[in-house]
mmCIF file of C-alpha atoms in Angstrom:
data_model
loop_
_atom_site.group_PDB
_atom_site.id
_atom_site.type_symbol
_atom_site.label_atom_id
_atom_site.label_comp_id
_atom_site.label_asym_id
_atom_site.label_seq_id
_atom_site.Cartn_x
_atom_site.Cartn_y
_atom_site.Cartn_z
ATOM 1 C CA MET A 1 57.999 37.494 26.514
ATOM 2 C CA PRO A 2 58.144 38.029 30.187
ATOM 3 C CA VAL A 3 60.984 36.565 32.114
ATOM 4 C CA THR A 4 59.958 34.627 35.144
ATOM 5 C CA THR A 5 62.242 33.915 38.032
ATOM 6 C CA GLN A 6 61.689 31.694 40.892
ATOM 7 C CA ALA A 7 62.225 33.581 44.176
ATOM 8 C CA ALA A 8 63.279 31.844 47.334
ATOM 9 C CA THR A 9 60.585 32.155 49.902
ATOM 10 C CA ALA A 10 62.544 30.948 52.920
ATOM 11 C CA ALA A 11 64.812 33.429 54.766
ATOM 12 C CA PRO A 12 68.154 32.215 56.097
ATOM 13 C CA ALA A 13 68.248 31.297 59.790
ATOM 14 C CA PRO A 14 69.836 33.925 62.089
ATOM 15 C CA ALA A 15 73.319 33.205 63.391
ATOM 16 C CA PRO A 16 73.498 32.054 67.004
ATOM 17 C CA VAL A 17 74.275 34.834 69.537
ATOM 18 C CA PRO A 18 77.268 34.037 71.748
ATOM 19 C CA ALA A 19 76.860 34.405 75.497
ATOM 20 C CA GLY A 20 78.725 37.277 77.200
ATOM 21 C CA PRO A 21 79.793 40.680 75.912
ATOM 22 C CA ALA A 22 79.916 41.377 72.242
ATOM 23 C CA PRO A 23 83.359 40.905 70.726
ATOM 24 C CA VAL A 24 85.271 44.077 69.911
ATOM 25 C CA PRO A 25 86.101 44.387 66.242
ATOM 26 C CA ALA A 26 89.817 44.200 65.522
ATOM 27 C CA THR A 27 89.812 47.693 64.020
ATOM 28 C CA ALA A 28 88.278 49.423 67.080
ATOM 29 C CA SER A 29 90.616 51.212 69.469
ATOM 30 C CA PRO A 30 90.667 49.863 73.022
ATOM 31 C CA GLY A 31 89.892 53.317 74.502
ATOM 32 C CA PRO A 32 92.072 55.870 76.230
ATOM 33 C CA ALA A 33 95.376 54.645 77.559
ATOM 34 C CA ARG A 34 95.532 54.137 81.295
ATOM 35 C CA PRO A 35 97.886 56.445 83.149
ATOM 36 C CA ARG A 36 101.167 54.885 84.129
ATOM 37 C CA PRO A 37 103.398 55.625 87.093
ATOM 38 C CA PRO A 38 106.177 58.106 86.429
ATOM 39 C CA ALA A 39 109.400 56.806 84.982
ATOM 40 C CA ARG A 40 112.242 56.103 87.375
ATOM 41 C CA PRO A 41 114.464 59.134 87.686
ATOM 42 C CA ARG A 42 118.019 58.895 86.512
ATOM 43 C CA PRO A 43 120.382 58.198 89.422
ATOM 44 C CA ARG A 44 121.934 61.653 89.271
ATOM 45 C CA VAL A 45 118.522 63.360 89.309
ATOM 46 C CA LEU A 46 117.449 61.163 92.226
ATOM 47 C CA LEU A 47 120.573 61.864 94.270
ATOM 48 C CA VAL A 48 120.710 65.598 93.563
ATOM 49 C CA GLY A 49 116.966 66.021 94.129
ATOM 50 C CA THR A 50 117.176 64.253 97.477
ATOM 51 C CA ALA A 51 120.295 66.186 98.474
ATOM 52 C CA THR A 52 118.588 69.428 97.436
ATOM 53 C CA ALA A 53 115.579 68.724 99.634
ATOM 54 C CA VAL A 54 117.733 67.732 102.623
ATOM 55 C CA THR A 55 119.948 70.800 102.162
ATOM 56 C CA ALA A 56 116.982 73.165 101.974
ATOM 57 C CA LEU A 57 115.324 71.747 105.078
ATOM 58 C CA LEU A 58 118.590 71.769 107.044
ATOM 59 C CA LEU A 59 119.063 75.378 105.946
ATOM 60 C CA LEU A 60 115.637 76.229 107.370
ATOM 61 C CA VAL A 61 116.616 74.609 110.664
ATOM 62 C CA ALA A 62 119.961 76.469 110.726
ATOM 63 C CA VAL A 63 118.418 79.868 109.952
ATOM 64 C CA GLY A 64 115.635 79.220 112.444
ATOM 65 C CA THR A 65 118.214 78.348 115.102
ATOM 66 C CA LEU A 66 120.089 81.591 114.423
ATOM 67 C CA LEU A 67 116.854 83.576 114.658
ATOM 68 C CA HIS A 68 115.609 81.598 117.683
ATOM 69 C CA GLN A 69 112.416 80.924 115.741
ATOM 70 C CA PRO A 70 111.113 77.692 114.258
ATOM 71 C CA LEU A 71 111.434 78.118 110.518
ATOM 72 C CA LEU A 72 110.802 74.524 109.471
ATOM 73 C CA ILE A 73 107.107 73.688 109.505
ATOM 74 C CA PRO A 74 105.610 70.592 107.849
ATOM 75 C CA PRO A 75 104.047 72.416 104.868
ATOM 76 C CA LEU A 76 107.477 73.743 103.912
ATOM 77 C CA ALA A 77 108.878 70.211 103.801
ATOM 78 C CA ALA A 78 106.067 69.314 101.399
ATOM 79 C CA SER A 79 106.816 72.450 99.369
ATOM 80 C CA MET A 80 110.452 71.442 99.050
ATOM 81 C CA ALA A 81 109.456 67.945 97.948
ATOM 82 C CA LEU A 82 107.581 69.524 95.048
ATOM 83 C CA VAL A 83 110.385 71.941 94.158
ATOM 84 C CA ALA A 84 113.118 69.274 94.220
ATOM 85 C CA GLY A 85 111.107 66.321 92.958
ATOM 86 C CA ALA A 86 108.783 67.843 90.369
ATOM 87 C CA PRO A 87 110.241 71.195 89.304
ATOM 88 C CA ASP A 88 108.170 71.307 86.103
ATOM 89 C CA LEU A 89 104.770 71.335 87.831
ATOM 90 C CA PRO A 90 102.840 74.591 88.233
ATOM 91 C CA LEU A 91 102.654 73.779 91.966
ATOM 92 C CA SER A 92 106.464 74.001 92.158
ATOM 93 C CA GLN A 93 107.004 77.362 90.503
ATOM 94 C CA PRO A 94 108.216 80.326 92.610
ATOM 95 C CA ARG A 95 104.941 82.174 92.050
ATOM 96 C CA SER A 96 103.057 79.258 93.589
ATOM 97 C CA VAL A 97 105.533 78.399 96.351
ATOM 98 C CA VAL A 98 105.923 81.932 97.695
ATOM 99 C CA GLY A 99 102.530 83.304 96.679
ATOM 100 C CA GLY A 100 100.588 80.222 97.705
ATOM 101 C CA GLN A 101 102.249 80.065 101.120
ATOM 102 C CA LEU A 102 101.727 83.766 101.854
ATOM 103 C CA LEU A 103 98.148 83.900 100.577
ATOM 104 C CA SER A 104 97.261 80.799 102.574
ATOM 105 C CA ALA A 105 98.774 82.266 105.718
ATOM 106 C CA LEU A 106 96.772 85.461 105.173
ATOM 107 C CA THR A 107 93.651 83.360 104.695
ATOM 108 C CA GLY A 108 94.390 81.569 107.954
ATOM 109 C CA PHE A 109 94.801 84.905 109.746
ATOM 110 C CA ALA A 110 91.516 86.192 108.272
ATOM 111 C CA VAL A 111 89.632 83.121 109.505
ATOM 112 C CA LEU A 112 91.415 83.397 112.849
ATOM 113 C CA ALA A 113 90.203 86.994 113.200
ATOM 114 C CA VAL A 114 86.607 85.948 112.593
ATOM 115 C CA ALA A 115 86.405 82.548 114.303
ATOM 116 C CA GLY A 116 89.279 82.495 116.775
ATOM 117 C CA PRO A 117 91.670 79.552 117.061
ATOM 118 C CA GLY A 118 90.234 76.061 116.827
ATOM 119 C CA LEU A 119 89.567 73.030 114.695
ATOM 120 C CA TRP A 120 86.422 74.370 113.024
ATOM 121 C CA GLY A 121 88.170 77.527 111.915
ATOM 122 C CA ALA A 122 91.218 75.537 110.825
ATOM 123 C CA ALA A 123 89.046 73.376 108.582
ATOM 124 C CA VAL A 124 87.456 76.457 107.021
ATOM 125 C CA ALA A 125 90.870 78.136 106.613
ATOM 126 C CA GLY A 126 92.359 75.115 104.824
ATOM 127 C CA GLY A 127 89.449 74.949 102.389
ATOM 128 C CA LEU A 128 89.289 78.687 101.778
ATOM 129 C CA ALA A 129 93.029 78.776 101.147
ATOM 130 C CA LEU A 130 92.507 76.523 98.140
ATOM 131 C CA GLY A 131 89.941 78.936 96.696
ATOM 132 C CA VAL A 132 92.175 81.951 97.304
ATOM 133 C CA MET A 133 95.140 80.247 95.625
ATOM 134 C CA MET A 134 93.007 79.228 92.653
ATOM 135 C CA CYS A 135 91.729 82.808 92.209
ATOM 136 C CA ALA A 136 95.276 84.173 92.413
ATOM 137 C CA ARG A 137 96.628 81.464 90.063
ATOM 138 C CA THR A 138 99.143 80.359 92.695
ATOM 139 C CA PRO A 139 98.235 76.680 93.195
ATOM 140 C CA HIS A 140 100.351 75.102 95.908
ATOM 141 C CA SER A 141 98.684 72.297 97.838
ATOM 142 C CA PRO A 142 101.104 72.262 100.814
ATOM 143 C CA ALA A 143 100.132 75.866 101.532
ATOM 144 C CA ALA A 144 96.609 74.840 102.543
ATOM 145 C CA ALA A 145 98.237 73.226 105.575
ATOM 146 C CA THR A 146 99.879 76.561 106.407
ATOM 147 C CA ALA A 147 96.411 78.114 106.698
ATOM 148 C CA VAL A 148 95.420 75.291 109.043
ATOM 149 C CA ILE A 149 98.503 75.869 111.216
ATOM 150 C CA VAL A 150 97.747 79.595 111.466
ATOM 151 C CA ALA A 151 94.114 78.990 112.424
ATOM 152 C CA LEU A 152 95.089 76.412 115.046
ATOM 153 C CA GLN A 153 98.098 78.088 116.634
ATOM 154 C CA ALA A 154 97.356 81.824 116.263
ATOM 155 C CA PRO A 155 100.987 82.912 115.748
ATOM 156 C CA HIS A 156 102.085 86.555 115.852
ATOM 157 C CA PHE A 157 101.124 88.007 112.461
ATOM 158 C CA TRP A 158 104.240 89.931 111.375
ATOM 159 C CA SER A 159 106.692 87.420 112.740
ATOM 160 C CA PHE A 160 104.966 84.488 111.048
ATOM 161 C CA ILE A 161 104.505 86.248 107.700
ATOM 162 C CA GLY A 162 108.112 87.455 107.649
ATOM 163 C CA LEU A 163 109.551 84.060 108.542
ATOM 164 C CA LEU A 164 107.280 82.298 106.050
ATOM 165 C CA ALA A 165 108.360 84.651 103.254
ATOM 166 C CA LEU A 166 112.022 84.093 104.134
ATOM 167 C CA ALA A 167 111.586 80.315 104.285
ATOM 168 C CA SER A 168 109.696 80.181 100.975
ATOM 169 C CA LEU A 169 112.346 82.253 99.222
ATOM 170 C CA LEU A 170 115.096 80.009 100.631
ATOM 171 C CA LEU A 171 113.311 76.929 99.276
ATOM 172 C CA VAL A 172 113.091 78.482 95.815
ATOM 173 C CA ALA A 173 116.768 79.514 95.919
ATOM 174 C CA VAL A 174 117.963 76.037 96.929
ATOM 175 C CA GLY A 175 115.638 74.501 94.325
ATOM 176 C CA LEU A 176 117.193 76.740 91.695
ATOM 177 C CA ALA A 177 120.707 75.600 92.671
ATOM 178 C CA GLY A 178 119.660 71.934 92.681
ATOM 179 C CA ALA A 179 118.083 72.217 89.244
ATOM 180 C CA ARG A 180 121.248 73.773 87.848
ATOM 181 C CA ALA A 181 123.290 70.862 89.223
ATOM 182 C CA THR A 182 121.151 68.325 87.345
ATOM 183 C CA GLY A 183 120.679 70.338 84.173
ATOM 184 C CA ARG A 184 116.936 70.592 84.788
ATOM 185 C CA THR A 185 115.071 73.779 84.042
ATOM 186 C CA TYR A 186 113.708 75.501 87.139
ATOM 187 C CA PRO A 187 111.725 77.606 87.283
ATOM 188 C CA ALA A 188 109.561 77.182 84.225
ATOM 189 C CA TYR A 189 108.315 80.721 84.963
ATOM 190 C CA TRP A 190 108.731 83.222 87.785
ATOM 191 C CA PHE A 191 105.478 85.184 87.878
#
């Protein structure tokens, strides 16, 4: 004997749709974490880092005074801020500080030879310096400003290159001493 069942012919009414965005299920992750500002440095790291930067820049002034040449230029102050304040970054490593500064200066001199001194050439030199540093794996953002200075001021080649090399090496040496005083590791690599 066949079994008969009575089927419901009416479908249930759909649930009302709330206005606004759909609720996020409790099990879904909220997405990638937003970056946070860096942690406050320990007082000793803050004091020694600041003292290291001041010492290095005063040393540049002192050596420049002895040589009767300006040794402190703005990009070197920015370089020292990286070395003393963020010694773990690739931008702060000796390869990048010395290599980036020298390659950027050479880029500035190359543009200067083609375009002569001026704002247009300086803009090209600053941009090209970034590409040269990237190709050489010596990223150092303050050095792009060195290329701009060269293209604007047309300094004497050998004098500028020699003084820039000396200044860059002094920054690395003072950064090394400052890192030792705080127990930080600098450099992470040399070359």
